[in-house]
C-alpha atoms as a printed R data frame, in Angstrom:
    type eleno elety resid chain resno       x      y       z
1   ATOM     1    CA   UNK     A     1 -27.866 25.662 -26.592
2   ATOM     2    CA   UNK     A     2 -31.627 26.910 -24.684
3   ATOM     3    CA   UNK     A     3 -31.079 23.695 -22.623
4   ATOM     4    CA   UNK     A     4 -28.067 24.376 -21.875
5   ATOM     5    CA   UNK     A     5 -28.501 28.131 -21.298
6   ATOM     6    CA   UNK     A     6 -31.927 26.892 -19.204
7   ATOM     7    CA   UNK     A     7 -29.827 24.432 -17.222
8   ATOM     8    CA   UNK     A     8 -27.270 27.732 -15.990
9   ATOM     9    CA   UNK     A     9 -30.202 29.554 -15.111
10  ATOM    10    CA   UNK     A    10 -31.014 27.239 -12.481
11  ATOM    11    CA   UNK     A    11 -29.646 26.813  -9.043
12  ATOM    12    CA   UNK     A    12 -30.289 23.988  -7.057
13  ATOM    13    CA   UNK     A    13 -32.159 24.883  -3.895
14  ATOM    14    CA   UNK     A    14 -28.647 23.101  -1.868
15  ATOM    15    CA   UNK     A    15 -26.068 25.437  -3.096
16  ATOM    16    CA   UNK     A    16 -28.288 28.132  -0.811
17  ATOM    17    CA   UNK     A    17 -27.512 26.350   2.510
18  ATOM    18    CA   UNK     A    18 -24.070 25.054   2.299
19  ATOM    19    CA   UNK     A    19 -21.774 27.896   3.636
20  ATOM    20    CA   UNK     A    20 -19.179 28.927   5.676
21  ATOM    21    CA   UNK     A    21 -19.839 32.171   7.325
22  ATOM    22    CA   UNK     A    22 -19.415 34.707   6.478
23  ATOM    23    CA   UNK     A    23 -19.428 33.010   2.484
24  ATOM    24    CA   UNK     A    24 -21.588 31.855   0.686
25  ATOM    25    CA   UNK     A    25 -22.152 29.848  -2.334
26  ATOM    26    CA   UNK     A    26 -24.824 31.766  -4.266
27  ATOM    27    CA   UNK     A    27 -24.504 29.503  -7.239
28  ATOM    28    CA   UNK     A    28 -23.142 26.762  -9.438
29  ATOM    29    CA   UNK     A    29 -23.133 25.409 -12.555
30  ATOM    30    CA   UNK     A    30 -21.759 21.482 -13.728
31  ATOM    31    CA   UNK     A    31 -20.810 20.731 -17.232
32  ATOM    32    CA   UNK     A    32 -18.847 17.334 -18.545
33  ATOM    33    CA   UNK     A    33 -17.192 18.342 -22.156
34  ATOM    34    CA   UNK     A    34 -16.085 16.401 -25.065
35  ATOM    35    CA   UNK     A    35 -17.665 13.694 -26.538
36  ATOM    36    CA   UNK     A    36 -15.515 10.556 -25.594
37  ATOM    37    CA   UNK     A    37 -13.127 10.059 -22.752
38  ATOM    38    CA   UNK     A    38 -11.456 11.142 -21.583
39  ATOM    39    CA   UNK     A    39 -13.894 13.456 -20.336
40  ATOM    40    CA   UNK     A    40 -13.342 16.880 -18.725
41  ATOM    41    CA   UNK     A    41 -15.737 18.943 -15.703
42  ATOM    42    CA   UNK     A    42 -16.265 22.831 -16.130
43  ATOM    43    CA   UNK     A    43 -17.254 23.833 -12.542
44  ATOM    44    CA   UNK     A    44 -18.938 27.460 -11.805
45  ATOM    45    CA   UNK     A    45 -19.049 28.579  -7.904
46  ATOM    46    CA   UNK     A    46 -19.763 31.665  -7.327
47  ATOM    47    CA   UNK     A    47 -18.665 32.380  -3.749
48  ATOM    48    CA   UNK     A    48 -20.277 35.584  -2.154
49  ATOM    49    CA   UNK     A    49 -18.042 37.215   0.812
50  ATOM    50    CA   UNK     A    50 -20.709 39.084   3.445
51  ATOM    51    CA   UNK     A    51 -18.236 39.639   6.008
52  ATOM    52    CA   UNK     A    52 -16.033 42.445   6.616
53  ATOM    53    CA   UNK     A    53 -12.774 40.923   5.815
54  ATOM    54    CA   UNK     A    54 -11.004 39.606   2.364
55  ATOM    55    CA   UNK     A    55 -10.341 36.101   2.566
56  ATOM    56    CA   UNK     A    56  -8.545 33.641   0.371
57  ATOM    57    CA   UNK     A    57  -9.256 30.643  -1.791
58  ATOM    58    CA   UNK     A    58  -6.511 28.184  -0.636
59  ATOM    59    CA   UNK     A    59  -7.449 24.576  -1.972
60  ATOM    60    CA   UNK     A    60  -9.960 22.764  -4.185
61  ATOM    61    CA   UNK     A    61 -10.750 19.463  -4.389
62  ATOM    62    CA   UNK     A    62 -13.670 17.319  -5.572
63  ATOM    63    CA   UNK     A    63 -13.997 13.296  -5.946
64  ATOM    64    CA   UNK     A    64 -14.412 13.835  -9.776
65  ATOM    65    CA   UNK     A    65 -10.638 14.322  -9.777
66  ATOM    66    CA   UNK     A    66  -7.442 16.869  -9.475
67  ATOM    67    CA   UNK     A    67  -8.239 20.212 -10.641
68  ATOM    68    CA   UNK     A    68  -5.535 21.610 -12.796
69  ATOM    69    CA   UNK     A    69  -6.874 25.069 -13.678
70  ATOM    70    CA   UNK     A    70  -8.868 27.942 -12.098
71  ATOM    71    CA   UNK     A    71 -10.225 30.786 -13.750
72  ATOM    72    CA   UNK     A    72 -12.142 33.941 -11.936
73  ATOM    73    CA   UNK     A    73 -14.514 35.779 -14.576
74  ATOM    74    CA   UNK     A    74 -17.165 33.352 -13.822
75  ATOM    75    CA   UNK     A    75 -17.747 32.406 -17.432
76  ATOM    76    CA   UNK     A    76 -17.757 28.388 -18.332
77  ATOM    77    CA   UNK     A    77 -16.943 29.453 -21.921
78  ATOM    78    CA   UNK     A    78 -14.046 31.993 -21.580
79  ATOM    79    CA   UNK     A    79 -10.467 32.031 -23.085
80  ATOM    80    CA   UNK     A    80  -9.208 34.107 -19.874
81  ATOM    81    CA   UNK     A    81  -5.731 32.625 -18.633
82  ATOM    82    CA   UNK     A    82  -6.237 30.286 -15.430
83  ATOM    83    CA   UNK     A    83  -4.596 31.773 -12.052
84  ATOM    84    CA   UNK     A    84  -3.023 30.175  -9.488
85  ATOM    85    CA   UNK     A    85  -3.706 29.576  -5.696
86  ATOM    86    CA   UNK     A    86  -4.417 31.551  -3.606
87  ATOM    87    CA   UNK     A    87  -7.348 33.419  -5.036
88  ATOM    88    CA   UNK     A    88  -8.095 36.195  -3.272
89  ATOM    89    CA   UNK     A    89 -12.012 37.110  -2.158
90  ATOM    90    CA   UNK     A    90 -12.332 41.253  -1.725
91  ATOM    91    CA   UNK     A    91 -14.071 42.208   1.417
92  ATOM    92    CA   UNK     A    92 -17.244 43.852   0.662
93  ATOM    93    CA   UNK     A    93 -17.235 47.857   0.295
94  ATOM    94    CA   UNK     A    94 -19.662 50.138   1.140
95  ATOM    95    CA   UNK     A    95 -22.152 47.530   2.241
96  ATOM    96    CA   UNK     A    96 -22.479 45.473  -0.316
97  ATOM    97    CA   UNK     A    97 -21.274 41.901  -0.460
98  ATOM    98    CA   UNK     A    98 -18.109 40.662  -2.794
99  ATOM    99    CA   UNK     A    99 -18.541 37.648  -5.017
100 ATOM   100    CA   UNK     A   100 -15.338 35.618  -6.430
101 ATOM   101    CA   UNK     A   101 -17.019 33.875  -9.826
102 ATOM   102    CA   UNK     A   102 -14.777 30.670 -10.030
103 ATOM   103    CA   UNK     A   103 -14.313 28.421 -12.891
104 ATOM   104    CA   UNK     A   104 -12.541 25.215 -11.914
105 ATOM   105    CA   UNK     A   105 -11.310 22.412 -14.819
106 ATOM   106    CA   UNK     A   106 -11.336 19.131 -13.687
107 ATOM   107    CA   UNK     A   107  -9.181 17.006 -16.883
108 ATOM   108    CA   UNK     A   108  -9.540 13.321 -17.458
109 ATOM   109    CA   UNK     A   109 -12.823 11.739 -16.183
110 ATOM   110    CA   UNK     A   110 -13.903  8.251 -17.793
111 ATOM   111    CA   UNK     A   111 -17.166  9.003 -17.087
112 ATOM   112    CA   UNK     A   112 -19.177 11.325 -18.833
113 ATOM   113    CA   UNK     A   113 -22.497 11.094 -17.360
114 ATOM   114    CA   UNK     A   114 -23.243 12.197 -13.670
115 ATOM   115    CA   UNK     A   115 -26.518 13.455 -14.084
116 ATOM   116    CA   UNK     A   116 -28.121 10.756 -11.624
117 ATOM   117    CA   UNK     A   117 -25.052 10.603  -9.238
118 ATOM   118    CA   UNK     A   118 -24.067 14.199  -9.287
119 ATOM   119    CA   UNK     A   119 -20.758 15.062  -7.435
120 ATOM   120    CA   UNK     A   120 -19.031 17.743  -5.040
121 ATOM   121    CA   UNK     A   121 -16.746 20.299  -4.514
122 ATOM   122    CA   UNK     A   122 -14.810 21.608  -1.159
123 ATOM   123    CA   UNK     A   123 -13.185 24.990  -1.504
124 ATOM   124    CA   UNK     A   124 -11.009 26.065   1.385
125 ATOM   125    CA   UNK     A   125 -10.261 29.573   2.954
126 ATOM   126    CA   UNK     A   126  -8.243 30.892   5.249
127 ATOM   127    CA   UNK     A   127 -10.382 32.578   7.207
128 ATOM   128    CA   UNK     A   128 -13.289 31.161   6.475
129 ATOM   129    CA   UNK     A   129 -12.863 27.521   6.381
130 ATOM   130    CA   UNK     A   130 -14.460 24.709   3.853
131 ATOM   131    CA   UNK     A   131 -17.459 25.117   2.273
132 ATOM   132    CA   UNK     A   132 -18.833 21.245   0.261
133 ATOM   133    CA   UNK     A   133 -21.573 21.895  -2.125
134 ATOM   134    CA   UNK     A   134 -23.469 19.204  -3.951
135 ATOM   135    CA   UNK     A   135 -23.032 19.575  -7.667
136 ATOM   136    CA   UNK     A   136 -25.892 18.532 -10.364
137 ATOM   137    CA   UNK     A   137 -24.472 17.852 -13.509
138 ATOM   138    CA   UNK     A   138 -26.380 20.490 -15.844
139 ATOM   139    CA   UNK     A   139 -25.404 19.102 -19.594
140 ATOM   140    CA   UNK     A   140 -24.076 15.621 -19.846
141 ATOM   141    CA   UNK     A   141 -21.797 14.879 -22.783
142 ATOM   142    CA   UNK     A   142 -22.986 12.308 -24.939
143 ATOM   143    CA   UNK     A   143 -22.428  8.628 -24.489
144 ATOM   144    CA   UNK     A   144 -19.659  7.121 -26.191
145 ATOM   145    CA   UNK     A   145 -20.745  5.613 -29.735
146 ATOM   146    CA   UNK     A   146 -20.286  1.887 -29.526
């Protein structure tokens, strides 16, 4: 559980350059659950909105597969309902920048280890375009017992 907690703690020094101005991705987190396949991929982006105008989340994809679900309290563990697309992104108020804490669940992977290959993920809004960010795989699931 420190590993994994350790793992969430860091951000990979990539997330901090890919952007789509005015937004941001501040941080992410990659996690492959269950212990045999078919696997599933728990992706955290936190998206931070500097501009001066909402925007929406539109579209989601990554090469690890179709994402069916998309949550927006930020936490990988949560029982919180998924929401649908669009996702709105608040403008900032008073100064200070919004943040939309996403939680995407990629279903059905074969493979459960992409800690040397890592992955990506393109969000799409519609005013601020796609932003890809690398992904790091922060706790593998185990290998299948053979």
């Amino acid at each position: 559980m420190i590993e994994l907690l350790l793992a969430l703690a860091n951000k990979p020094a990539a997330v901090q350059e890919a952007q789509a101005s005015p937004l941001k991705v501040v941080n992410t987190a990659f996690i492959v659950e269950r212990l045999a396949p078919p696997f599933a991929a728990n992706i955290r982006v936190v998206v931070q909105n500097t501009g001066t105008e909402a925007d929406e989340l539109v579209a989601v994809s990554t090469p690890l597969g179709e994402p069916t679900a998309f949550r927006t309290d930020g936490d990988l563990f949560s029982r919180q309902e998924p929401v649908p697309l669009p996702i709105p992104l608040p403008a900032p108020t008073n100064g200070e920048a919004s943040y939309l804490p996403l939680i995407v669940w990629v279903p059905g992977l074969e493979n459960g280890n992409y800690r040397e290959t890592g992955s990506s993920i393109t969000l799409r809004f519609a005013r601020g375009g796609e932003i890809t960010v690398p992904l790091t795989q922060s706790s593998p699931a185990p290998p299948p017992a053979r």
